Coordinates of C-alpha atoms and ligand atoms in Angstrom, one line a residue:
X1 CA 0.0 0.0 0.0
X2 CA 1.1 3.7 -0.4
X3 CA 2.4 5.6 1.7
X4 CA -0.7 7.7 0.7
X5 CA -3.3 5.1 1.5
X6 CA -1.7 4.3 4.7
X7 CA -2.3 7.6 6.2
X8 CA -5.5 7.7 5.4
X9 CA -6.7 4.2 6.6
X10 CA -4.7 4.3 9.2
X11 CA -6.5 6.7 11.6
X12 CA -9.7 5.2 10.2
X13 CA -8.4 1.6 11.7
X14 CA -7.6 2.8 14.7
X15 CA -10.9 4.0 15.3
X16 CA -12.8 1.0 14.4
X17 CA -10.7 -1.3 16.3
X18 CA -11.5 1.5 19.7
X19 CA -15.6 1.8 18.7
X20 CA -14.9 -2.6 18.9
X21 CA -13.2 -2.7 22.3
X22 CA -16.1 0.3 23.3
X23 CA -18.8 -2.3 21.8
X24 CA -17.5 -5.2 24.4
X25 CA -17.5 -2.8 27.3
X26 CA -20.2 0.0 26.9
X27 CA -22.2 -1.9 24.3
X28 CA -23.6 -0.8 20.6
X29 CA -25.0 2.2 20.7
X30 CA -22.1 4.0 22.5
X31 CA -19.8 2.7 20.7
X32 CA -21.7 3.9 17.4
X33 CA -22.4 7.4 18.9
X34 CA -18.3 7.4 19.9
X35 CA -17.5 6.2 16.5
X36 CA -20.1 8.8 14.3
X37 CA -18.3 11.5 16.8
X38 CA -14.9 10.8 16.1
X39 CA -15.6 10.6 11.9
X40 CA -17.4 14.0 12.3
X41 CA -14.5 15.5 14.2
X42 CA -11.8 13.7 11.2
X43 CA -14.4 15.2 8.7
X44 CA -14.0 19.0 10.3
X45 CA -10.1 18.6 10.2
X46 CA -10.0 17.5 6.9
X47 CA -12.6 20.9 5.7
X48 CA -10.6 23.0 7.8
X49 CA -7.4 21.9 5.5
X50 CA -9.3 22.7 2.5
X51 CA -10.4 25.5 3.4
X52 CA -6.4 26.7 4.1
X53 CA -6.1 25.1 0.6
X54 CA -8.9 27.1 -1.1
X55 CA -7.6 30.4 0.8
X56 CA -4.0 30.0 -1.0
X57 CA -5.7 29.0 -4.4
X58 CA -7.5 32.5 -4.6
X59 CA -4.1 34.2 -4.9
X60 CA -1.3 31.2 -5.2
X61 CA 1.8 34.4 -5.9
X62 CA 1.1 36.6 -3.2
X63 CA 0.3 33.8 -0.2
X64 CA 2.3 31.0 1.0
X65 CA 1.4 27.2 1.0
X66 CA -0.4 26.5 4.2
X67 CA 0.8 24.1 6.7
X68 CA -0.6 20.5 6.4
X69 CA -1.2 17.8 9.1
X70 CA -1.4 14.2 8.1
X71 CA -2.6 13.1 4.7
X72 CA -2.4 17.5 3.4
X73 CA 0.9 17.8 4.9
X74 CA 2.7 15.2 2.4
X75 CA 0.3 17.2 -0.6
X76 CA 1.3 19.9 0.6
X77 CA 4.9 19.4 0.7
X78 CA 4.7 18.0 -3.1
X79 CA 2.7 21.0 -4.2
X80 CA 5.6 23.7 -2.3
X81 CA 8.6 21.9 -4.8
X82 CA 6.4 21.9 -7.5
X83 CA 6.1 25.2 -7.3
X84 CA 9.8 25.9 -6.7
X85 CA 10.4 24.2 -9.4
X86 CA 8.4 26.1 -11.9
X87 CA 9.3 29.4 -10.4
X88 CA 12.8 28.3 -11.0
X89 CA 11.9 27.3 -14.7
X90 CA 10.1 31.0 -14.7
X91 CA 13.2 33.0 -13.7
X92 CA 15.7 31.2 -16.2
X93 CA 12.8 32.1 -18.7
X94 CA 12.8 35.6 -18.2
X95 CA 16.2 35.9 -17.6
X96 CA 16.8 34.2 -20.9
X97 CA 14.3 36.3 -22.6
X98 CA 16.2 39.7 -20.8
X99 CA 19.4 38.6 -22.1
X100 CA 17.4 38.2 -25.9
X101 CA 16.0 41.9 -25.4
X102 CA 19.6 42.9 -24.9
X103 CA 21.6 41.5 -27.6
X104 CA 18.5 42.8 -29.9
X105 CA 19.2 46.2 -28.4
X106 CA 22.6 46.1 -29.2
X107 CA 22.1 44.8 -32.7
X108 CA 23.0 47.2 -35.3
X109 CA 19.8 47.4 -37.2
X110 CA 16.5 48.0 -35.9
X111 CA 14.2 45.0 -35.5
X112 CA 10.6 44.9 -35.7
X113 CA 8.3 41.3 -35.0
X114 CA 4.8 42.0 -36.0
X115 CA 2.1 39.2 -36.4
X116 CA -0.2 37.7 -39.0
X117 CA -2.0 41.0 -39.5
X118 CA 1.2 43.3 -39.8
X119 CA 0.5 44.5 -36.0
X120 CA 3.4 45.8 -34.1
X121 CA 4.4 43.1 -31.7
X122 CA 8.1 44.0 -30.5
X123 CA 10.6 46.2 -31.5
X124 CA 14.4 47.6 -30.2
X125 CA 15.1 50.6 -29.7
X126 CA 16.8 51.2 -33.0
X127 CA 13.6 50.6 -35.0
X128 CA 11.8 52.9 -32.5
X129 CA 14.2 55.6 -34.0
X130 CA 14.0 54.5 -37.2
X131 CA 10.1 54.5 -37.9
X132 CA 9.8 57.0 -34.8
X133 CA 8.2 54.5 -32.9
X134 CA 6.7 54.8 -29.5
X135 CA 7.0 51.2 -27.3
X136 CA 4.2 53.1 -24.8
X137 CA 1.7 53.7 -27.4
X138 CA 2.6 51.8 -30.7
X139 CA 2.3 48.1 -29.7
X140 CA -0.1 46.0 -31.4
X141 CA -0.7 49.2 -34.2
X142 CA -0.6 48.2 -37.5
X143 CA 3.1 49.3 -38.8
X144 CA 2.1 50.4 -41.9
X145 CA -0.7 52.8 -40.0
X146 CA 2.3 54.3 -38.7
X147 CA 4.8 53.9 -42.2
X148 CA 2.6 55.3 -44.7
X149 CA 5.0 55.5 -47.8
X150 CA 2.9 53.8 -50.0
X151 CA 6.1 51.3 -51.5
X152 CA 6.7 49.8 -48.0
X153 CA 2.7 49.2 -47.8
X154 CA 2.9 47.9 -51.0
X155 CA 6.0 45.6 -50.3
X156 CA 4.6 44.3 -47.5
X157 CA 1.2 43.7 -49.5
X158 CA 2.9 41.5 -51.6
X159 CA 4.9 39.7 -49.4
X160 CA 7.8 38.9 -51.8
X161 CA 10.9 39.4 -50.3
X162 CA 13.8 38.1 -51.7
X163 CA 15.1 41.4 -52.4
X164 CA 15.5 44.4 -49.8
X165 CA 13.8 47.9 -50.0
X166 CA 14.4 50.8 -50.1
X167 CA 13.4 53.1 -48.4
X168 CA 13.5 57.3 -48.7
X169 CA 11.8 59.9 -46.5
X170 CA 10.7 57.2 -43.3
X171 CA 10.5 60.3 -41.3
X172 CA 11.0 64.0 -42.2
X173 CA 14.7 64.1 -42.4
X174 CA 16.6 62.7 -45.6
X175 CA 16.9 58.7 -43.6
X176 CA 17.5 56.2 -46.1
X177 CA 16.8 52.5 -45.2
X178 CA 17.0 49.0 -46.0
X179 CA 14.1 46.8 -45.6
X180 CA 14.3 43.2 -44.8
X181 CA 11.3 41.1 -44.1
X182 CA 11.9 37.6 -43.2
X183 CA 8.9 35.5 -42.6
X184 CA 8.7 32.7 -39.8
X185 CA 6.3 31.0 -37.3
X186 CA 3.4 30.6 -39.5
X187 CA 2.5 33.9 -40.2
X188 CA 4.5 36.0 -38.3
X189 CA 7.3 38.3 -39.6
X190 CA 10.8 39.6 -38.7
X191 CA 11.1 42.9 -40.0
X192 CA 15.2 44.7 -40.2
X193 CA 16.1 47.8 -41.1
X194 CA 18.9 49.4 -42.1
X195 CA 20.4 53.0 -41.9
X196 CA 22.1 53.2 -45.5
X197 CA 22.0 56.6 -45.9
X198 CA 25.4 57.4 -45.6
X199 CA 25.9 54.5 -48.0
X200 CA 23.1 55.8 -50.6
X201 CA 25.2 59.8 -50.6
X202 CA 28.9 57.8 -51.3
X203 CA 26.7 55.7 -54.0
X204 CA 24.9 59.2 -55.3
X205 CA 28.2 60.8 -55.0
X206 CA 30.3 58.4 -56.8
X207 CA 27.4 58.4 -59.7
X208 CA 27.1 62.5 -59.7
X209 CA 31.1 62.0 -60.1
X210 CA 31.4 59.7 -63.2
X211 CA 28.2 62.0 -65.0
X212 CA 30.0 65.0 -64.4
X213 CA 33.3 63.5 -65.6
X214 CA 32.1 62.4 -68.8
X215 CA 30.3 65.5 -69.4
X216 CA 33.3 67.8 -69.0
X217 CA 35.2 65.5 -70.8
X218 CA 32.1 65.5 -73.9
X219 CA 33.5 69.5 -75.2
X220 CA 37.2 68.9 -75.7
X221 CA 36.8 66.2 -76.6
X222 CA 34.4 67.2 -79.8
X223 CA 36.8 70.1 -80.5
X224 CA 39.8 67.9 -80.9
X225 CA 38.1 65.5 -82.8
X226 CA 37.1 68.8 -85.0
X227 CA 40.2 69.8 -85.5
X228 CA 41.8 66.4 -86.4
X229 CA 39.3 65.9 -89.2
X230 CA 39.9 69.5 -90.1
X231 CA 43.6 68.8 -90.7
X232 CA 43.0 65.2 -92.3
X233 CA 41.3 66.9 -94.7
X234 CA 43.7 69.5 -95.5
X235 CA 45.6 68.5 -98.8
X236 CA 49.1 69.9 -98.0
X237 CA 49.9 68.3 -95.3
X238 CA 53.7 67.9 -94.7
X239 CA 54.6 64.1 -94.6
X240 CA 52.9 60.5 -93.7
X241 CA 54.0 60.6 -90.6
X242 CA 52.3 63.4 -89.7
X243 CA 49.1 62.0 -91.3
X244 CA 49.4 58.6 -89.7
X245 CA 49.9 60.4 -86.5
X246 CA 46.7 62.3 -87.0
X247 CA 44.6 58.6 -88.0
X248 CA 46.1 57.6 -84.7
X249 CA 44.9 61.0 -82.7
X250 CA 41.3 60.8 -84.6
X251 CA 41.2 57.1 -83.4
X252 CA 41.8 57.4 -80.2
X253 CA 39.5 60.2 -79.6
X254 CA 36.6 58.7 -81.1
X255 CA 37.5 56.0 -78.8
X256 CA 37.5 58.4 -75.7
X257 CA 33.8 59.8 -77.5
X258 CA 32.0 56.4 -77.4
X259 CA 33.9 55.9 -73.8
X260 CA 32.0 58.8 -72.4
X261 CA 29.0 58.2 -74.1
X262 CA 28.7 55.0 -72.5
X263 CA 29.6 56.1 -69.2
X264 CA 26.9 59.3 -69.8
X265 CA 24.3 56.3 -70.9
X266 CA 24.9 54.2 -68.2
X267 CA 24.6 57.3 -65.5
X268 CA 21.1 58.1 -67.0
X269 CA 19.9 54.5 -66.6
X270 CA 21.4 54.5 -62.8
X271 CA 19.7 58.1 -61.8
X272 CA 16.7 57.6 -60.0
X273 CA 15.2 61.0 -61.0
X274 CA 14.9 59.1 -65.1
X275 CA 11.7 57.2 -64.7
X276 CA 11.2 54.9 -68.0
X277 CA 8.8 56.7 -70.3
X278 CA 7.0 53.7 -71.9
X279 CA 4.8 52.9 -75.1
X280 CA 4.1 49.8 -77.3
X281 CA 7.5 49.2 -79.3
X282 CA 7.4 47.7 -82.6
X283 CA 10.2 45.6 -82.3
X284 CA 9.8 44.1 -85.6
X285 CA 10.2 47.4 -87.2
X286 CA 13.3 48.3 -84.9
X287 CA 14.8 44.9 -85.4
X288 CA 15.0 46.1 -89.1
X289 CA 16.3 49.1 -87.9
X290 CA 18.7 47.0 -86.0
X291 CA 20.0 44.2 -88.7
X292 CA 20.8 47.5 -91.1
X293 CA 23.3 49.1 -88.3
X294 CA 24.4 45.4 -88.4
X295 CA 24.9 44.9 -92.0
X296 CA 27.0 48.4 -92.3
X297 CA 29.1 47.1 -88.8
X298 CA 29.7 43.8 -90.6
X299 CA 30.6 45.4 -93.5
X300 CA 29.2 42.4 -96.0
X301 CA 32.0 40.3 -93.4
X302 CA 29.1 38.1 -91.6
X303 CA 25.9 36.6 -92.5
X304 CA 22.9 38.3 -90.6
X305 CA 19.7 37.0 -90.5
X306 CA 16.4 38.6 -89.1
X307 CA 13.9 36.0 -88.0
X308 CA 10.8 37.4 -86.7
X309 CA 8.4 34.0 -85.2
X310 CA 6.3 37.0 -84.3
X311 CA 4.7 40.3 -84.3
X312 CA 4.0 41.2 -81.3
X313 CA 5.1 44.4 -79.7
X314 CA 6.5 45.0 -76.6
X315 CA 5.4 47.2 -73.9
X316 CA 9.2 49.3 -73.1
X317 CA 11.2 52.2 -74.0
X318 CA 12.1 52.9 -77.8
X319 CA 15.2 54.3 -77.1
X320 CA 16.9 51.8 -74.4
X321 CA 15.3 48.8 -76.4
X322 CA 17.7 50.3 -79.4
X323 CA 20.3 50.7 -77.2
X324 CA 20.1 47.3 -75.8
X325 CA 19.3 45.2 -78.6
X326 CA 22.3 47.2 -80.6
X327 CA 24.8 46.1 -78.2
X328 CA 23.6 42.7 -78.5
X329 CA 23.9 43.0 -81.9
X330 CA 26.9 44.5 -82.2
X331 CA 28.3 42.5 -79.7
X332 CA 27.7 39.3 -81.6
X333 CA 29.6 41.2 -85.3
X334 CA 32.2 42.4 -83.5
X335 CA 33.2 38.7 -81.6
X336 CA 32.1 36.7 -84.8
X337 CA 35.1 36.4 -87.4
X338 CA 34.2 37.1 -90.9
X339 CA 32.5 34.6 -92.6
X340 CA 30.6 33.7 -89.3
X341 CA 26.7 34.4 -88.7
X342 CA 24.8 35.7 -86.6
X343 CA 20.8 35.6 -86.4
X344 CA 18.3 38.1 -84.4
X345 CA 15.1 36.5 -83.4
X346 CA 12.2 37.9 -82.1
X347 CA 9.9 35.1 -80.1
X348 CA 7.6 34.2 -77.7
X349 CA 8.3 31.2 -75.2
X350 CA 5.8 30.3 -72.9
X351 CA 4.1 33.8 -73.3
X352 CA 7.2 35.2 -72.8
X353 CA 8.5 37.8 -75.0
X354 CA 12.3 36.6 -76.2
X355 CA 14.8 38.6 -77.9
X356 CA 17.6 36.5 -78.7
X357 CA 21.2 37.1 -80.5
X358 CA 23.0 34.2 -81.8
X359 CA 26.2 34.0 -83.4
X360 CA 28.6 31.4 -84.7
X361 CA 31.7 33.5 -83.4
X362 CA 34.5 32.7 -80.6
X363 CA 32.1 32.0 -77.8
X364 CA 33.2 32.4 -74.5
X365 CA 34.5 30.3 -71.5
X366 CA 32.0 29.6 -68.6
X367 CA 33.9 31.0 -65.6
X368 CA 33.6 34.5 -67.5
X369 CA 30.2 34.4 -68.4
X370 CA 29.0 35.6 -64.9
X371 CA 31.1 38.5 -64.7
X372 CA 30.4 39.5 -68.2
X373 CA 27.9 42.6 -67.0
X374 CA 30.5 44.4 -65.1
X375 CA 32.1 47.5 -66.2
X376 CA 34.8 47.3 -67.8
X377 CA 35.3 43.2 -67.8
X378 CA 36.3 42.2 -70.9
X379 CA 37.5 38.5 -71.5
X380 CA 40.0 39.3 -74.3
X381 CA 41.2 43.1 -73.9
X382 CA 42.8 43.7 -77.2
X383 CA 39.6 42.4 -79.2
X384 CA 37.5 44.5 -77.5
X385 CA 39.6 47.2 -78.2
X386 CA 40.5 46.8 -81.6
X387 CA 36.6 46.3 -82.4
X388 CA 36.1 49.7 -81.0
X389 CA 34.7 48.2 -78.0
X390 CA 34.5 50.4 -74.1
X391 CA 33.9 47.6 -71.9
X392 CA 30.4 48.8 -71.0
X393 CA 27.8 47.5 -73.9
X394 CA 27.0 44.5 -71.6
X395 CA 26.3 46.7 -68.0
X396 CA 24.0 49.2 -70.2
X397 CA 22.4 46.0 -71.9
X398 CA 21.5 44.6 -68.1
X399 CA 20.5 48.0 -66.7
X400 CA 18.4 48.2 -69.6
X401 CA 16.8 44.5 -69.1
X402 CA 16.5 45.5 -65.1
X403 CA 14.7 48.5 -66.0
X404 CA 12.2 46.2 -67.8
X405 CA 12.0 43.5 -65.7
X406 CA 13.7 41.3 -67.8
X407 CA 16.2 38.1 -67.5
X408 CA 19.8 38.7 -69.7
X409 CA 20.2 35.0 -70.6
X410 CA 24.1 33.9 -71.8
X411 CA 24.3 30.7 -73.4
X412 CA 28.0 29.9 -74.6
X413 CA 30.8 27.2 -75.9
X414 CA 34.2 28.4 -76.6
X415 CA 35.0 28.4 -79.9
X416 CA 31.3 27.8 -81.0
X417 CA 29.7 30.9 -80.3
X418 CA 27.0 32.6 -78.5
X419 CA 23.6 33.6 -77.6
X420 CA 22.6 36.3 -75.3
X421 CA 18.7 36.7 -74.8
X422 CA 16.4 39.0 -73.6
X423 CA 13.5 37.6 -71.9
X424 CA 10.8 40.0 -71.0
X425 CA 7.5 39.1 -68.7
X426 CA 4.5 38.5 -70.2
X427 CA 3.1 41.1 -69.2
X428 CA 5.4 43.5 -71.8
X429 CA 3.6 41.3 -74.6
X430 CA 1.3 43.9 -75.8
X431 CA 0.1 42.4 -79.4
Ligands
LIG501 P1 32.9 45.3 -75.1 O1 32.8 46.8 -75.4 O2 34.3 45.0 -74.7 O3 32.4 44.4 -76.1 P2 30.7 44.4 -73.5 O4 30.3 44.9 -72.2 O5 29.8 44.6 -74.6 O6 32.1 45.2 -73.8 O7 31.1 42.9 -73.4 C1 32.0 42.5 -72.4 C2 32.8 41.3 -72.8 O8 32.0 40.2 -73.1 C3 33.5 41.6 -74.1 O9 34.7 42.2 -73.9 C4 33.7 40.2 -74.7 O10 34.9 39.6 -74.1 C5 32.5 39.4 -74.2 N1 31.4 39.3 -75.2 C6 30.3 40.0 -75.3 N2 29.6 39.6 -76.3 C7 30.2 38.5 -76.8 C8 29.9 37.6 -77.9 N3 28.8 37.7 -78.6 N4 30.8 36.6 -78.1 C9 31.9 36.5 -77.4 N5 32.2 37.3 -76.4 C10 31.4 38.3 -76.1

C-alpha cells in the first residue's frame, strides 16, 4: 500500500478497532455514537485543510502554502517543490528572454516582430528611431498605419521578399533604409532595417562624379576631334607621318567619345530621377532598324539574319530597347570572325516575349560568363579594343533589361559561339 493510503486508513483503523473494544464494554449504541463523533470531528479537520487550501488557491503568488497535518501535509509538501520548481523554470525564462532583449538592443539594425496582421508586436530601440516609434503607445498598431509611404505598404502587401527595399523619406529628415522582411512561425514576420544613408550619398556621389566627368570631358573632346578631321582633310599636309599620327589622334579620340558616351548612358539608366517613359514598341520594325546598323558594322563580313516568329510588340522604352538590342547586336559582329553568322530572333516562349542574338563566333569560356555585366570586364582586352569596344555594352544591356523587368540569358561554348537573350514578362507582350 502507499504511503498515501496508509495515512488515510490508518487513523480510520484505529478507530474501528477503539468503537470494537467500546462495543464489548459500553455496548452498541455508545460505541456507534463514539465512533459517528470521532468521523465527524476527522471530517472537520480534513474541511478546515481545505479550506487553508482554497484560501491560497484564490491568490497562489502573493500567499504561501499553508501548513498540512497528516494526509495534506505530504500534498502539501509535493505542491511547495512543484512550485519551486516552476518558479525556478520561470526565472531562467525571463532571464533568458532579458538577455534576448539585450543582444537585440545592441544589434546594429532596428528589428521589428509584427504578427499575421502586420501588428506591431516587438521592436528595439533602433527601430523605434528609425520608424519614430513609441514602445508606450505603438504596440499591437498596424506598422504600416504608422509607415505610410505607400512602396513599404505595397511591399509588404505583396509579401515577396527576396530582395530588400528601399526606403526614402521614413520620417522627415533625408533617412534612407534597408528593408528586410523575413517571414517565420506561421504567419509572423521579422522585419530589419537598415540605416544606409550614408551609404546611398557615397553611391549618389560616386554616380554624380562619373556624370560630371564624362560631361566635361564631352566639349574637348568634340573640339579635338574637330580639328583632327579638319587637318586630315587639309591637302598639303607635310609628310605620312604626320598623317598617320593624325589617324592615330582621330582614333583614339573617337574611342574616348563612345567611352564617355557609354559612361553618360549608363549614368542616366542609374539616376533615379529618369523614370522609363514607356509605349508599345514595334520591335519588328526596330529589329529592321537594328540588322541594317548590323549589316553596315559587318561590312558584307558576316551573314545576318532577321527571323521574326512574331509580331507582337513590346510594352518598353524605344530608345533603351535600341540601345540594348544594338549592343547585342553588335556584340555578336564584333566577336564573330568574318564569314561567321549571326541571327536576331524575335519570339515568344511560354508567353514570354524573347529577344535572342545568336552568333557562330569565338564563344566564351563559362567561368567569365557571370562576370560579363561588369564595367569594364572584358575576357579578351585587345579584341575589345581593336573592335572599338569600351567595356560597358554588356552593364548598359542589363541595366536596360532590369529596368524592364527582364532576365539577360548567356548561353555559350568556346570556340562555337553565343547567344545572349532577352526575356521580357509576359506582361510586356502587348500584341
Ligand atoms: P565590349 O565593349 O568590350 O564588347 P561588353 O560589355 O559589350 O564590352 O562585353 C563584355 C565582354 O563580353 C567583351 O569584352 C567580350 O569579351 C564578351 N562578349 C560580349 N559579347 C560576346 C559575344 N557575342 N561573343 C563572345 N564574347 C562576347
Amino acid at each position: 500500500m502507499t504511503d498515501f493510503w496508509q495515512r488515510v486508513t490508518l487513523p480510520i483503523a484505529g478507530l474501528l478497532i477503539l468503537a470494537l473494544l467500546l462495543w464489548a464494554v459500553f455496548g452498541a449504541v455508545a460505541a456507534l455514537l463514539l465512533f459517528a463523533l470521532a468521523l465527524l470531528v476527522l471530517y472537520v479537520l480534513h474541511l478546515r485543510q481545505m479550506a487553508a487550501f482554497e484560501f491560497w488557491l484564490a491568490s497562489p503568488k502573493e500567499r504561501e502554502i499553508p501548513e498540512g497535518h497528516g494526509v495534506w501535509e505530504d500534498l502539501f509538501a509535493t505542491l511547495n517543490q512543484l512550485i519551486k520548481r516552476l518558479r525556478k523554470k520561470q526565472d531562467q525564462l525571463s532571464q533568458a528572454l532579458h538577455y534576448m532583449e539585450q543582444a537585440t538592443s545592441a544589434l546594429p539594425e532596428g528589428v521589428v516582430i509584427l504578427d499575421g496582421a502586420d501588428r506591431i508586436e516587438w521592436c528595439n530601440p533602433l527601430a523605434e528611431k528609425h520608424f519614430g516609434l513609441d514602445t508606450r503607445h505603438d504596440i499591437g498598431q498596424q506598422i504600416t498605419y504608422l509607415a505610410r509611404q505607400p512602396e513599404f505598404v505595397q511591399y509588404l502587401a505583396m509579401a515577396q521578399f527576396a530582395e530588400p527595399l528601399l526606403l526614402r523619406g521614413v520620417r522627415q529628415d533625408d533617412l534612407v533604409l534597408s528593408i528586410k522582411v523575413i517571414a517565420y512561425g506561421g504567419d509572423k514576420k521579422l522585419l530589419i532595417s537598415r540605416d544606409v544613408t550614408h551609404l546611398e550619398r557615397i553611391d549618389t556621389m560616386r554616380r554624380d562624379f562619373v556624370a560630371n566627368v564624362s560631361h566635361e570631358l564631352r566639349t574637348p573632346l568634340t573640339v579635338v576631334n574637330g580639328f583632327v578631321e579638319t587637318l586630315l582633310d587639309m591637302e598639303d599636309r607635310d609628310c605620312d607621318m604626320a598623317k598617320r599620327g593624325l589617324q592615330l589622334m582621330g582614333e583614339q579620340t573617337e574611342r574616348m567619345t563612345r567611352l564617355v558616351d557609354d559612361l553618360l548612358t549608363l549614368s542616366r539608366l542609374e539616376s533615379d530621377n529618369s523614370a522609363l517613359h514607356e509605349e508599345p514598341v514595334d520591335v519588328p520594325q526596330l529589329l529592321e532598324q537594328v540588322m541594317q546598323e548590323g549589316l553596315r558594322l559587318s561590312n558584307g563580313q558576316h551573314t545576318l539574319r532577321l527571323d521574326l516568329e512574331t509580331q507582337d510588340k513590346l510594352l518598353g522604352n524605344l530608345a533603351e530597347l535600341h540601345s540594348a538590342f544594338g549592343n547585342l547586336c553588335s556584340n555578336a559582329i564584333r566577336y564573330t570572325p568574318a564569314g561567321g553568322a549571326v541571327t536576331l530572333r524575335w519570339q515568344t516562349v511560354d508567353g514570354q516575349p524573347v529577344f535572342s542574338v545568336q552568333d557562330s563566333g569565338i564563344g566564351i569560356a563559362p567561368q567569365h560568363i557571370p562576370r560579363l555585366t561588369e564595367r569594364f570586364y572584358r575576357v579578351d582586352r585587345s579584341r575589345s579594343r581593336e573592335t572599338g569596344g569600351t567595356g560597358l555594352g554588356l552593364a548598359i544591356v542589363k541595366h536596360i533589361a532590369n529596368r524592364h523587368q527582364a532576365k539577360l540569358v548567356i548561353t555559350s561554348e568556346e570556340g562555337q559561339g553565343s547567344t545572349f537573350a532577352l526575356q521580357f514578362p509576359e506582361k510586356r507582350n502587348t500584341r
